[in-house]
Amino acid sequence: MCTSIYQVTLDHTHLLARTMDWPVLAVSPLFVPRHFKWATAFDHRVYENKYALVGGGSLGATRIDVSDGVNEWGLMAQKLTFDNGAHYQDARRSDKVQLAAYEFIFWVLGNFRSVQDLVDHLGEVELMSEKNSDTKYGKPELHFALADRTGRIVVVEPSQTPLRVIENPLGVVTNSPDFDRQLAQMERYVNFTPAFKAGKVPLNTPRVTTGHLSGKTNPPGYYSPGARFIRAAYLKERADVPTDEVTGLTSEWHLLDSVTVPQNSRHQRTYSVYRAVTVAESRSYYFQSYHRGDITKLQLTDDMLDWTQPKAYHVPDRLTVREVK
C-alpha cells in the first residue's frame, strides 16, 4: 500500500509526495551519478544511465533499487504497489529493454528528461515475469507515478503491452488496478470541473473540482486503497494552493498525514515506513522515516553532476527531538 499526492504551486513549482507502506524500512536517501552502469535482474544485460538522480532506495552489491526520486532534468517518478493489476511478459527479446518491474523507475530516471520523452520510448521496454529470468524475484505488483517541470502528471500501468499511460491531473494515486473506477467514485465526494470531465485540463491547473460540496458525502476514514485515494484527493482539492516550494512542502506533509498508516503489528504487517517529497525545479528529495520527527533533504546540485560514484545516506530511524531551555 502507498499513496502519491502531486501539487503545483502558484509559482509553478512541482512537488510529488508519497507514503511508502511496507513491513520494514529498507530505503534511505541516495545519489546515483551520470553514466552509471548496471545489469538487469531479468537477463543481466548491462545498461548505462545518462542522467544523475537523487531519491530513496538501497545500494547493494549487485543492484541499486530506487523507489522514488528526481533526476537532473526535473523528471520525478515513484513506484507504488498495484493490487493484482500487473501483466508481465515471459519471452526474451533482444530488441527490447526487459526489466523486472522494480527496476523500471531506476531506468526511467536514468534515461529520460520528461514524461513525454519517456512516452516516446515506452514501446522499447517490457516488464518481465521471472519465468525465464536469470534471477528469481517473485512477482512485484507495481505501477508508477511520473511528473515533470511542464506540469504533466501521469500514471504508468503494466496492465497491457505497451505499458498504459493515464493522464492524471487530479494528481493522486493509490493501489487499486482500476484507475477510472476510482475517479468515478470520487463524484460522490466532489464535483469535477467541465474541463476535467472533458479530459481537457490545462497543464499546471492546481484544482480540478469546483469547490461546491453541497449534498456530497464526507470522505471515509479507513486505510484501504480506495479510502486513501478519496481522502487524499478530497483534502488536496480543499487545501490552499501553496505559493512556493516551502509552502508546498508544508502542504504535502500535512496531506500525507491524512493517509499515513500507523504501525499496528497486531493486525497488519504494513505501515508507512517513510514519507518523501520530490521537487522538480530544485531537484530536491525530502525524506522522513516513520520514527523520526525531522525531515532530511538531499538536493542534486550542479557540483554533484561531476561525481562518479553512487552514495547512500544513512538516516537513523529513531525519534529526534530538539530541546529548548
Coordinates of N, CA and C in Angstrom, one line a residue, residues 28-229:
S28 N 16.9 4.5 2.0 CA 17.5 5.7 2.6 C 17.7 6.6 1.4
P29 N 17.9 7.9 1.7 CA 18.3 8.8 0.6 C 19.6 8.4 -0.1
L30 N 19.6 8.5 -1.4 CA 20.8 8.1 -2.2 C 21.0 9.0 -3.4
F31 N 22.2 9.0 -3.9 CA 22.6 9.7 -5.1 C 23.2 8.6 -6.1
V32 N 22.8 8.7 -7.4 CA 23.4 7.9 -8.4 C 23.9 8.8 -9.5
P33 N 25.1 8.6 -10.0 CA 25.8 9.6 -10.9 C 25.4 9.3 -12.3
R34 N 25.7 10.3 -13.2 CA 25.7 10.1 -14.6 C 26.5 8.9 -15.0
H35 N 26.1 8.2 -16.1 CA 26.9 7.1 -16.8 C 27.1 5.9 -15.9
F36 N 26.2 5.8 -14.9 CA 26.2 4.6 -14.1 C 25.8 3.3 -14.8
K37 N 26.6 2.3 -14.8 CA 26.4 1.0 -15.5 C 25.8 0.0 -14.5
W38 N 24.8 -0.7 -15.0 CA 24.1 -1.7 -14.1 C 23.5 -2.8 -15.0
A39 N 23.3 -3.9 -14.4 CA 22.8 -5.1 -15.1 C 21.4 -5.4 -14.6
T40 N 20.5 -5.8 -15.4 CA 19.1 -6.1 -15.0 C 19.1 -7.4 -14.3
A41 N 18.1 -7.5 -13.4 CA 17.9 -8.8 -12.7 C 17.3 -9.9 -13.7
F42 N 16.6 -9.4 -14.8 CA 16.0 -10.4 -15.7 C 17.0 -11.2 -16.5
D43 N 17.9 -10.5 -17.2 CA 18.8 -11.2 -18.1 C 20.2 -10.7 -18.0
H44 N 20.5 -9.9 -17.0 CA 21.9 -9.4 -16.8 C 22.4 -8.6 -17.9
R45 N 21.6 -8.1 -18.8 CA 22.0 -7.2 -19.8 C 22.5 -5.9 -19.1
V46 N 23.6 -5.3 -19.6 CA 24.1 -4.1 -19.0 C 23.7 -2.8 -19.7
Y47 N 23.2 -1.9 -18.9 CA 22.8 -0.6 -19.4 C 23.6 0.5 -18.7
E48 N 23.7 1.7 -19.4 CA 24.4 2.8 -18.8 C 23.4 4.0 -18.8
N49 N 23.1 4.5 -17.6 CA 22.3 5.6 -17.4 C 22.9 6.9 -18.0
K50 N 22.1 7.8 -18.5 CA 22.6 9.0 -19.0 C 22.7 10.1 -17.9
Y51 N 21.7 10.1 -17.0 CA 21.5 11.2 -16.1 C 21.7 10.8 -14.6
A52 N 22.1 11.8 -13.8 CA 22.2 11.7 -12.4 C 20.8 11.8 -11.7
L53 N 20.7 11.3 -10.5 CA 19.4 11.3 -9.8 C 19.7 11.3 -8.3
V54 N 18.7 11.8 -7.6 CA 18.6 11.6 -6.1 C 17.3 11.0 -5.8
G55 N 17.2 10.3 -4.7 CA 15.9 9.7 -4.4 C 16.0 8.8 -3.2
G56 N 15.1 7.9 -3.1 CA 15.1 6.9 -2.0 C 15.2 5.5 -2.5
G57 N 16.1 4.8 -1.9 CA 16.4 3.4 -2.4 C 17.4 2.7 -1.6
S58 N 18.1 1.7 -2.2 CA 19.1 1.0 -1.5 C 20.2 0.6 -2.5
L59 N 21.4 0.6 -2.0 CA 22.6 0.2 -2.7 C 23.0 -1.1 -2.3
G60 N 23.0 -2.1 -3.2 CA 23.5 -3.4 -2.9 C 24.8 -3.8 -3.6
A61 N 25.3 -5.0 -3.4 CA 26.5 -5.4 -4.1 C 26.2 -5.7 -5.6
T62 N 25.0 -6.0 -5.9 CA 24.7 -6.4 -7.3 C 23.6 -5.5 -7.9
R63 N 23.0 -4.6 -7.2 CA 21.9 -3.8 -7.8 C 21.7 -2.5 -7.0
I64 N 21.1 -1.5 -7.6 CA 20.5 -0.4 -7.0 C 19.0 -0.4 -7.2
D65 N 18.3 -0.3 -6.1 CA 16.8 -0.3 -6.2 C 16.3 1.0 -5.7
V66 N 15.7 1.8 -6.7 CA 15.2 3.1 -6.4 C 13.6 3.1 -6.4
S67 N 13.1 3.6 -5.3 CA 11.6 3.6 -5.1 C 11.0 4.9 -5.6
D68 N 11.7 6.0 -5.5 CA 11.2 7.3 -5.9 C 12.4 8.3 -6.0
G69 N 12.2 9.3 -6.8 CA 13.3 10.3 -6.9 C 13.1 11.3 -8.0
V70 N 14.1 12.1 -8.2 CA 14.1 13.1 -9.2 C 15.5 13.2 -9.9
N71 N 15.5 13.4 -11.2 CA 16.8 13.4 -11.9 C 17.2 14.8 -12.3
E72 N 18.3 14.9 -12.9 CA 18.9 16.2 -13.2 C 18.0 17.1 -14.1
W73 N 17.1 16.6 -14.8 CA 16.2 17.3 -15.7 C 14.8 17.6 -15.0
G74 N 14.7 17.2 -13.7 CA 13.4 17.5 -13.0 C 12.3 16.5 -13.3
L75 N 12.7 15.4 -13.9 CA 11.7 14.3 -14.0 C 11.6 13.6 -12.7
M76 N 10.4 13.4 -12.2 CA 10.1 12.8 -10.9 C 9.3 11.5 -11.1
A77 N 9.6 10.5 -10.3 CA 9.0 9.2 -10.5 C 8.9 8.4 -9.2
Q78 N 7.8 7.6 -9.1 CA 7.6 6.8 -7.9 C 7.1 5.4 -8.4
K79 N 7.4 4.4 -7.6 CA 6.7 3.1 -7.8 C 5.8 2.8 -6.6
L80 N 4.6 2.3 -6.9 CA 3.6 2.0 -5.9 C 3.1 0.6 -6.1
T81 N 2.6 0.0 -5.0 CA 2.0 -1.3 -5.1 C 0.8 -1.2 -6.0
F82 N 0.5 -2.3 -6.8 CA -0.6 -2.3 -7.7 C -1.3 -3.6 -7.5
D83 N -2.5 -3.6 -6.8 CA -3.2 -4.8 -6.4 C -3.7 -5.6 -7.5
N84 N -3.0 -6.7 -7.8 CA -3.4 -7.7 -8.8 C -3.8 -7.1 -10.2
G85 N -3.0 -6.1 -10.6 CA -3.3 -5.5 -11.8 C -2.2 -5.6 -12.9
A86 N -1.1 -6.2 -12.5 CA 0.1 -6.2 -13.4 C 0.1 -7.4 -14.3
H87 N 0.4 -7.2 -15.6 CA 0.6 -8.3 -16.5 C 2.0 -8.2 -17.1
Y88 N 2.8 -9.2 -16.8 CA 4.2 -9.1 -17.3 C 4.5 -10.1 -18.4
Q89 N 5.5 -9.9 -19.1 CA 5.9 -10.7 -20.3 C 6.8 -11.8 -19.8
D90 N 6.9 -12.9 -20.7 CA 7.7 -14.1 -20.4 C 8.9 -14.2 -21.3
A91 N 8.7 -14.0 -22.6 CA 9.7 -14.3 -23.6 C 10.8 -13.3 -23.7
R92 N 12.0 -13.9 -23.8 CA 13.2 -13.0 -24.0 C 13.1 -12.4 -25.5
R93 N 13.5 -11.1 -25.6 CA 13.6 -10.5 -26.9 C 14.8 -9.6 -26.8
S94 N 15.7 -9.7 -27.8 CA 16.9 -8.9 -27.9 C 16.6 -7.4 -28.3
D95 N 15.4 -7.2 -28.9 CA 15.1 -5.8 -29.4 C 14.4 -5.0 -28.4
K96 N 14.2 -5.5 -27.2 CA 13.5 -4.8 -26.1 C 14.4 -4.6 -24.9
V97 N 14.2 -3.5 -24.1 CA 14.7 -3.4 -22.8 C 13.8 -4.2 -21.9
Q98 N 14.3 -5.3 -21.3 CA 13.5 -6.1 -20.5 C 13.9 -6.1 -19.0
L99 N 13.0 -5.6 -18.2 CA 13.3 -5.3 -16.8 C 12.4 -6.0 -15.8
A100 N 12.9 -6.3 -14.6 CA 12.0 -6.6 -13.5 C 11.2 -5.3 -13.2
A101 N 10.0 -5.5 -12.8 CA 9.1 -4.3 -12.6 C 9.8 -3.3 -11.6
Y102 N 10.5 -3.8 -10.6 CA 11.0 -2.9 -9.6 C 12.2 -2.1 -10.2
E103 N 12.7 -2.4 -11.3 CA 13.8 -1.7 -11.9 C 13.3 -0.6 -12.8
F104 N 12.1 -0.5 -13.1 CA 11.5 0.5 -14.1 C 11.8 1.9 -13.7
I105 N 11.6 2.3 -12.5 CA 11.8 3.7 -12.0 C 13.3 4.1 -12.2
F106 N 14.2 3.2 -11.8 CA 15.6 3.5 -11.9 C 16.0 3.7 -13.4
W107 N 15.4 2.9 -14.3 CA 15.7 3.0 -15.7 C 15.1 4.3 -16.2
V108 N 13.9 4.7 -15.8 CA 13.3 5.9 -16.3 C 14.1 7.2 -15.8
L109 N 14.4 7.2 -14.5 CA 15.1 8.4 -14.0 C 16.5 8.5 -14.6
G110 N 17.1 7.4 -15.0 CA 18.5 7.4 -15.5 C 18.5 7.8 -17.0
N111 N 17.4 7.8 -17.7 CA 17.4 7.9 -19.1 C 16.5 8.9 -19.8
F112 N 15.6 9.6 -19.1 CA 14.6 10.4 -19.7 C 14.6 11.8 -19.1
R113 N 14.2 12.8 -19.9 CA 14.2 14.1 -19.4 C 12.8 14.6 -19.0
S114 N 11.8 14.0 -19.5 CA 10.4 14.4 -19.2 C 9.5 13.3 -19.4
V115 N 8.2 13.5 -19.0 CA 7.2 12.5 -19.2 C 7.1 12.2 -20.7
Q116 N 7.0 13.2 -21.6 CA 6.9 13.0 -23.0 C 8.1 12.2 -23.6
D117 N 9.3 12.5 -23.1 CA 10.4 11.8 -23.5 C 10.3 10.3 -23.2
L118 N 9.8 10.0 -22.1 CA 9.5 8.5 -21.8 C 8.4 8.0 -22.6
V119 N 7.3 8.7 -22.8 CA 6.2 8.2 -23.6 C 6.7 7.9 -25.0
D120 N 7.5 8.7 -25.5 CA 8.0 8.5 -26.9 C 8.8 7.2 -27.0
H121 N 9.4 6.7 -25.9 CA 10.2 5.5 -26.0 C 9.6 4.3 -25.2
L122 N 8.3 4.5 -24.8 CA 7.8 3.4 -23.9 C 7.6 2.1 -24.6
G123 N 7.5 2.1 -25.9 CA 7.4 0.8 -26.7 C 8.7 0.0 -26.7
E124 N 9.8 0.6 -26.2 CA 11.1 -0.1 -26.2 C 11.3 -1.0 -25.0
V125 N 10.4 -0.8 -24.0 CA 10.6 -1.6 -22.7 C 9.5 -2.6 -22.5
E126 N 9.8 -3.7 -21.8 CA 8.9 -4.7 -21.4 C 9.2 -5.0 -19.9
L127 N 8.2 -5.1 -19.1 CA 8.4 -5.6 -17.7 C 8.1 -7.1 -17.7
M128 N 9.0 -7.8 -17.0 CA 9.1 -9.2 -17.2 C 8.7 -10.0 -16.0
S129 N 8.1 -11.2 -16.2 CA 7.9 -12.1 -15.2 C 9.3 -12.8 -14.9
E130 N 9.3 -13.7 -13.9 CA 10.5 -14.4 -13.6 C 10.6 -15.8 -14.3
K131 N 9.6 -16.1 -15.2 CA 9.5 -17.4 -15.8 C 10.8 -17.8 -16.5
N132 N 11.4 -16.8 -17.2 CA 12.7 -17.1 -18.0 C 13.8 -16.1 -17.5
S133 N 13.7 -15.7 -16.3 CA 14.7 -14.7 -15.8 C 16.0 -15.4 -15.3
D134 N 17.1 -14.7 -15.3 CA 18.3 -15.2 -14.7 C 18.2 -15.2 -13.1
T135 N 17.5 -14.3 -12.6 CA 17.4 -14.1 -11.1 C 15.9 -14.2 -10.8
K136 N 15.6 -14.9 -9.7 CA 14.2 -15.1 -9.3 C 13.9 -13.9 -8.3
Y137 N 12.8 -13.2 -8.7 CA 12.4 -12.0 -7.9 C 10.9 -11.9 -7.6
G138 N 10.2 -13.1 -7.7 CA 8.8 -13.1 -7.4 C 8.0 -12.3 -8.5
K139 N 6.8 -11.8 -8.1 CA 6.0 -11.0 -9.0 C 5.7 -9.7 -8.2
P140 N 6.6 -8.8 -8.3 CA 6.3 -7.5 -7.7 C 5.1 -6.7 -8.4
E141 N 4.0 -6.6 -7.7 CA 2.8 -5.9 -8.3 C 3.0 -4.4 -8.2
L142 N 3.4 -3.7 -9.3 CA 3.7 -2.3 -9.2 C 3.1 -1.5 -10.3
H143 N 2.8 -0.3 -10.1 CA 2.5 0.7 -11.1 C 3.3 2.0 -10.7
F144 N 3.2 3.0 -11.5 CA 4.2 4.1 -11.4 C 3.5 5.5 -11.6
A145 N 3.9 6.5 -10.8 CA 3.5 7.9 -10.9 C 4.7 8.7 -11.4
L146 N 4.5 9.5 -12.4 CA 5.6 10.3 -13.0 C 5.1 11.8 -13.2
A147 N 5.9 12.7 -13.0 CA 5.6 14.1 -13.2 C 6.9 14.9 -13.6
D148 N 6.7 16.1 -14.2 CA 7.9 16.8 -14.6 C 7.6 18.3 -14.5
R149 N 8.6 19.1 -15.0 CA 8.5 20.6 -14.8 C 7.5 21.2 -15.7
T150 N 6.9 20.5 -16.7 CA 5.9 21.1 -17.5 C 4.6 21.1 -16.8
G151 N 4.4 20.4 -15.7 CA 3.2 20.2 -15.0 C 2.4 19.0 -15.4
R152 N 3.0 18.2 -16.3 CA 2.3 16.9 -16.7 C 2.5 15.9 -15.6
I153 N 1.4 15.2 -15.3 CA 1.4 14.1 -14.3 C 0.6 12.9 -14.8
V154 N 1.3 11.8 -14.8 CA 0.7 10.6 -15.4 C 0.8 9.4 -14.5
V155 N 0.0 8.4 -14.7 CA 0.2 7.0 -14.1 C 0.6 6.1 -15.3
V156 N 1.6 5.3 -15.0 CA 2.0 4.2 -16.0 C 1.6 2.9 -15.4
E157 N 0.8 2.1 -16.1 CA 0.3 0.8 -15.6 C 0.8 -0.3 -16.5
P158 N 1.3 -1.4 -15.9 CA 1.7 -2.6 -16.6 C 0.5 -3.5 -16.8
S159 N -0.7 -2.9 -17.1 CA -1.9 -3.7 -17.3 C -2.1 -4.1 -18.8
Q160 N -1.2 -3.7 -19.6 CA -1.2 -4.0 -21.1 C 0.2 -3.8 -21.6
T161 N 0.4 -4.3 -22.9 CA 1.7 -4.1 -23.6 C 1.4 -3.4 -24.9
P162 N 2.0 -2.3 -25.2 CA 3.0 -1.5 -24.4 C 2.3 -1.0 -23.1
L163 N 3.1 -0.5 -22.2 CA 2.5 0.0 -20.9 C 1.5 1.1 -21.1
R164 N 0.5 1.1 -20.3 CA -0.6 2.1 -20.4 C -0.2 3.4 -19.7
V165 N -0.4 4.5 -20.4 CA -0.2 5.8 -19.8 C -1.5 6.5 -19.6
I166 N -1.8 6.9 -18.3 CA -3.0 7.6 -18.0 C -2.7 9.0 -17.5
E167 N -3.3 10.0 -18.2 CA -3.1 11.4 -17.7 C -3.9 11.5 -16.4
N168 N -3.2 12.2 -15.4 CA -3.8 12.3 -14.1 C -3.7 13.7 -13.5
P169 N -4.5 14.6 -14.0 CA -4.5 16.0 -13.5 C -5.0 16.1 -12.0
L170 N -5.7 15.1 -11.6 CA -6.1 15.0 -10.2 C -4.9 14.9 -9.3
G171 N -3.9 14.1 -9.7 CA -2.6 14.0 -9.1 C -2.6 13.1 -7.8
V172 N -3.5 12.2 -7.7 CA -3.5 11.2 -6.6 C -3.4 9.8 -7.2
V173 N -2.6 9.0 -6.6 CA -2.5 7.5 -6.9 C -2.5 6.7 -5.7
T174 N -3.2 5.6 -5.7 CA -3.0 4.6 -4.6 C -2.7 3.3 -5.2
N175 N -3.5 2.2 -4.9 CA -3.0 0.9 -5.3 C -4.0 0.1 -6.1
S176 N -5.2 0.6 -6.3 CA -6.2 -0.2 -7.0 C -5.9 -0.2 -8.5
P177 N -6.2 -1.4 -9.1 CA -5.9 -1.5 -10.6 C -6.8 -0.7 -11.5
D178 N -8.0 -0.4 -11.1 CA -9.0 0.3 -12.0 C -9.0 1.8 -11.7
F179 N -8.1 2.6 -12.3 CA -8.0 4.0 -12.0 C -9.2 4.7 -12.4
D180 N -9.8 4.4 -13.5 CA -11.1 5.0 -14.0 C -12.2 4.9 -13.0
R181 N -12.3 3.7 -12.4 CA -13.3 3.4 -11.4 C -13.1 4.3 -10.1
Q182 N -11.8 4.5 -9.7 CA -11.5 5.3 -8.6 C -12.0 6.8 -8.8
L183 N -11.7 7.3 -10.1 CA -12.2 8.6 -10.4 C -13.7 8.7 -10.4
A184 N -14.4 7.7 -10.9 CA -15.8 7.7 -10.8 C -16.4 7.7 -9.4
Q185 N -15.7 7.0 -8.5 CA -16.2 7.0 -7.1 C -16.0 8.4 -6.5
M186 N -15.1 9.2 -7.0 CA -14.8 10.5 -6.4 C -16.0 11.4 -6.6
E187 N -16.9 11.1 -7.6 CA -18.0 12.0 -7.8 C -19.0 12.0 -6.7
R188 N -18.9 11.0 -5.8 CA -19.8 11.0 -4.6 C -19.3 12.1 -3.6
Y189 N -18.1 12.6 -3.7 CA -17.5 13.5 -2.7 C -17.2 14.9 -3.2
V190 N -17.0 15.0 -4.5 CA -16.7 16.3 -5.1 C -17.4 16.5 -6.5
N191 N -17.4 17.7 -7.0 CA -17.9 18.0 -8.3 C -16.7 18.4 -9.2
F192 N -16.4 17.6 -10.2 CA -15.3 17.9 -11.1 C -15.7 19.0 -12.0
T193 N -14.6 19.8 -12.5 CA -14.9 20.9 -13.4 C -15.2 20.3 -14.8
P194 N -15.9 21.1 -15.7 CA -16.2 20.6 -17.0 C -14.9 20.3 -17.8
A195 N -13.8 21.0 -17.6 CA -12.6 20.7 -18.3 C -12.1 19.3 -17.9
F196 N -12.2 19.0 -16.6 CA -11.7 17.7 -16.1 C -12.6 16.6 -16.8
K197 N -13.9 16.8 -16.8 CA -14.8 15.7 -17.3 C -14.5 15.6 -18.8
A198 N -14.1 16.6 -19.5 CA -13.9 16.6 -20.9 C -12.4 16.1 -21.3
G199 N -11.6 15.9 -20.2 CA -10.2 15.5 -20.5 C -9.4 16.6 -21.1
K200 N -9.7 17.9 -20.7 CA -9.0 19.0 -21.3 C -8.5 20.0 -20.2
V201 N -7.9 19.4 -19.2 CA -7.4 20.2 -18.1 C -6.0 20.8 -18.5
P202 N -5.9 22.1 -18.6 CA -4.5 22.7 -18.9 C -3.5 22.3 -17.9
L203 N -2.2 22.2 -18.4 CA -1.1 21.9 -17.5 C -1.0 23.0 -16.4
N204 N -0.6 22.5 -15.3 CA -0.4 23.4 -14.1 C -1.7 24.0 -13.5
T205 N -2.8 23.2 -13.7 CA -4.0 23.6 -13.1 C -4.0 23.0 -11.7
P206 N -4.1 23.9 -10.6 CA -3.9 23.3 -9.3 C -5.1 22.6 -8.7
R207 N -6.3 22.9 -9.2 CA -7.5 22.2 -8.8 C -8.4 21.8 -10.0
V208 N -9.0 20.6 -9.8 CA -9.9 20.1 -10.9 C -11.3 19.9 -10.4
T209 N -11.6 20.4 -9.2 CA -13.0 20.4 -8.7 C -13.5 21.8 -8.5
T210 N -14.9 21.9 -8.4 CA -15.5 23.2 -8.4 C -15.4 23.8 -7.0
G211 N -15.3 23.0 -6.0 CA -15.3 23.5 -4.6 C -16.7 23.5 -4.0
H212 N -17.7 23.2 -4.8 CA -19.1 23.1 -4.3 C -19.4 21.7 -3.8
L213 N -19.6 21.6 -2.5 CA -19.7 20.3 -1.8 C -21.1 20.0 -1.3
S214 N -22.1 20.9 -1.5 CA -23.5 20.7 -1.0 C -24.0 19.4 -1.5
G215 N -24.5 18.6 -0.6 CA -25.1 17.3 -0.9 C -24.1 16.2 -1.1
K216 N -22.8 16.5 -0.9 CA -21.8 15.4 -1.2 C -21.5 14.7 0.1
T217 N -21.0 13.5 0.0 CA -20.7 12.6 1.1 C -19.3 13.0 1.7
N218 N -19.1 12.8 3.0 CA -17.8 13.1 3.6 C -16.9 11.9 3.3
P219 N -15.6 12.1 3.2 CA -14.7 11.0 2.8 C -14.5 10.0 3.9
P220 N -14.2 8.8 3.6 CA -14.1 7.8 4.6 C -12.8 7.9 5.4
G221 N -12.7 7.3 6.6 CA -11.5 7.5 7.4 C -10.6 6.3 7.5
Y222 N -10.9 5.2 6.9 CA -10.1 4.0 7.0 C -9.0 4.0 5.9
Y223 N -8.2 2.9 5.9 CA -6.9 3.0 5.2 C -6.8 2.1 3.9
S224 N -8.0 1.6 3.4 CA -8.0 0.8 2.2 C -7.5 1.7 1.1
P225 N -7.0 1.1 -0.1 CA -6.6 2.0 -1.2 C -7.6 2.9 -1.7
G226 N -8.9 2.5 -1.8 CA -10.0 3.4 -2.2 C -10.2 4.5 -1.2
A227 N -10.2 4.2 0.1 CA -10.4 5.3 1.1 C -9.3 6.3 1.1
R228 N -8.1 5.8 0.9 CA -6.9 6.7 0.9 C -7.0 7.6 -0.3
F229 N -7.3 7.0 -1.5 CA -7.5 7.8 -2.7 C -8.5 8.9 -2.5

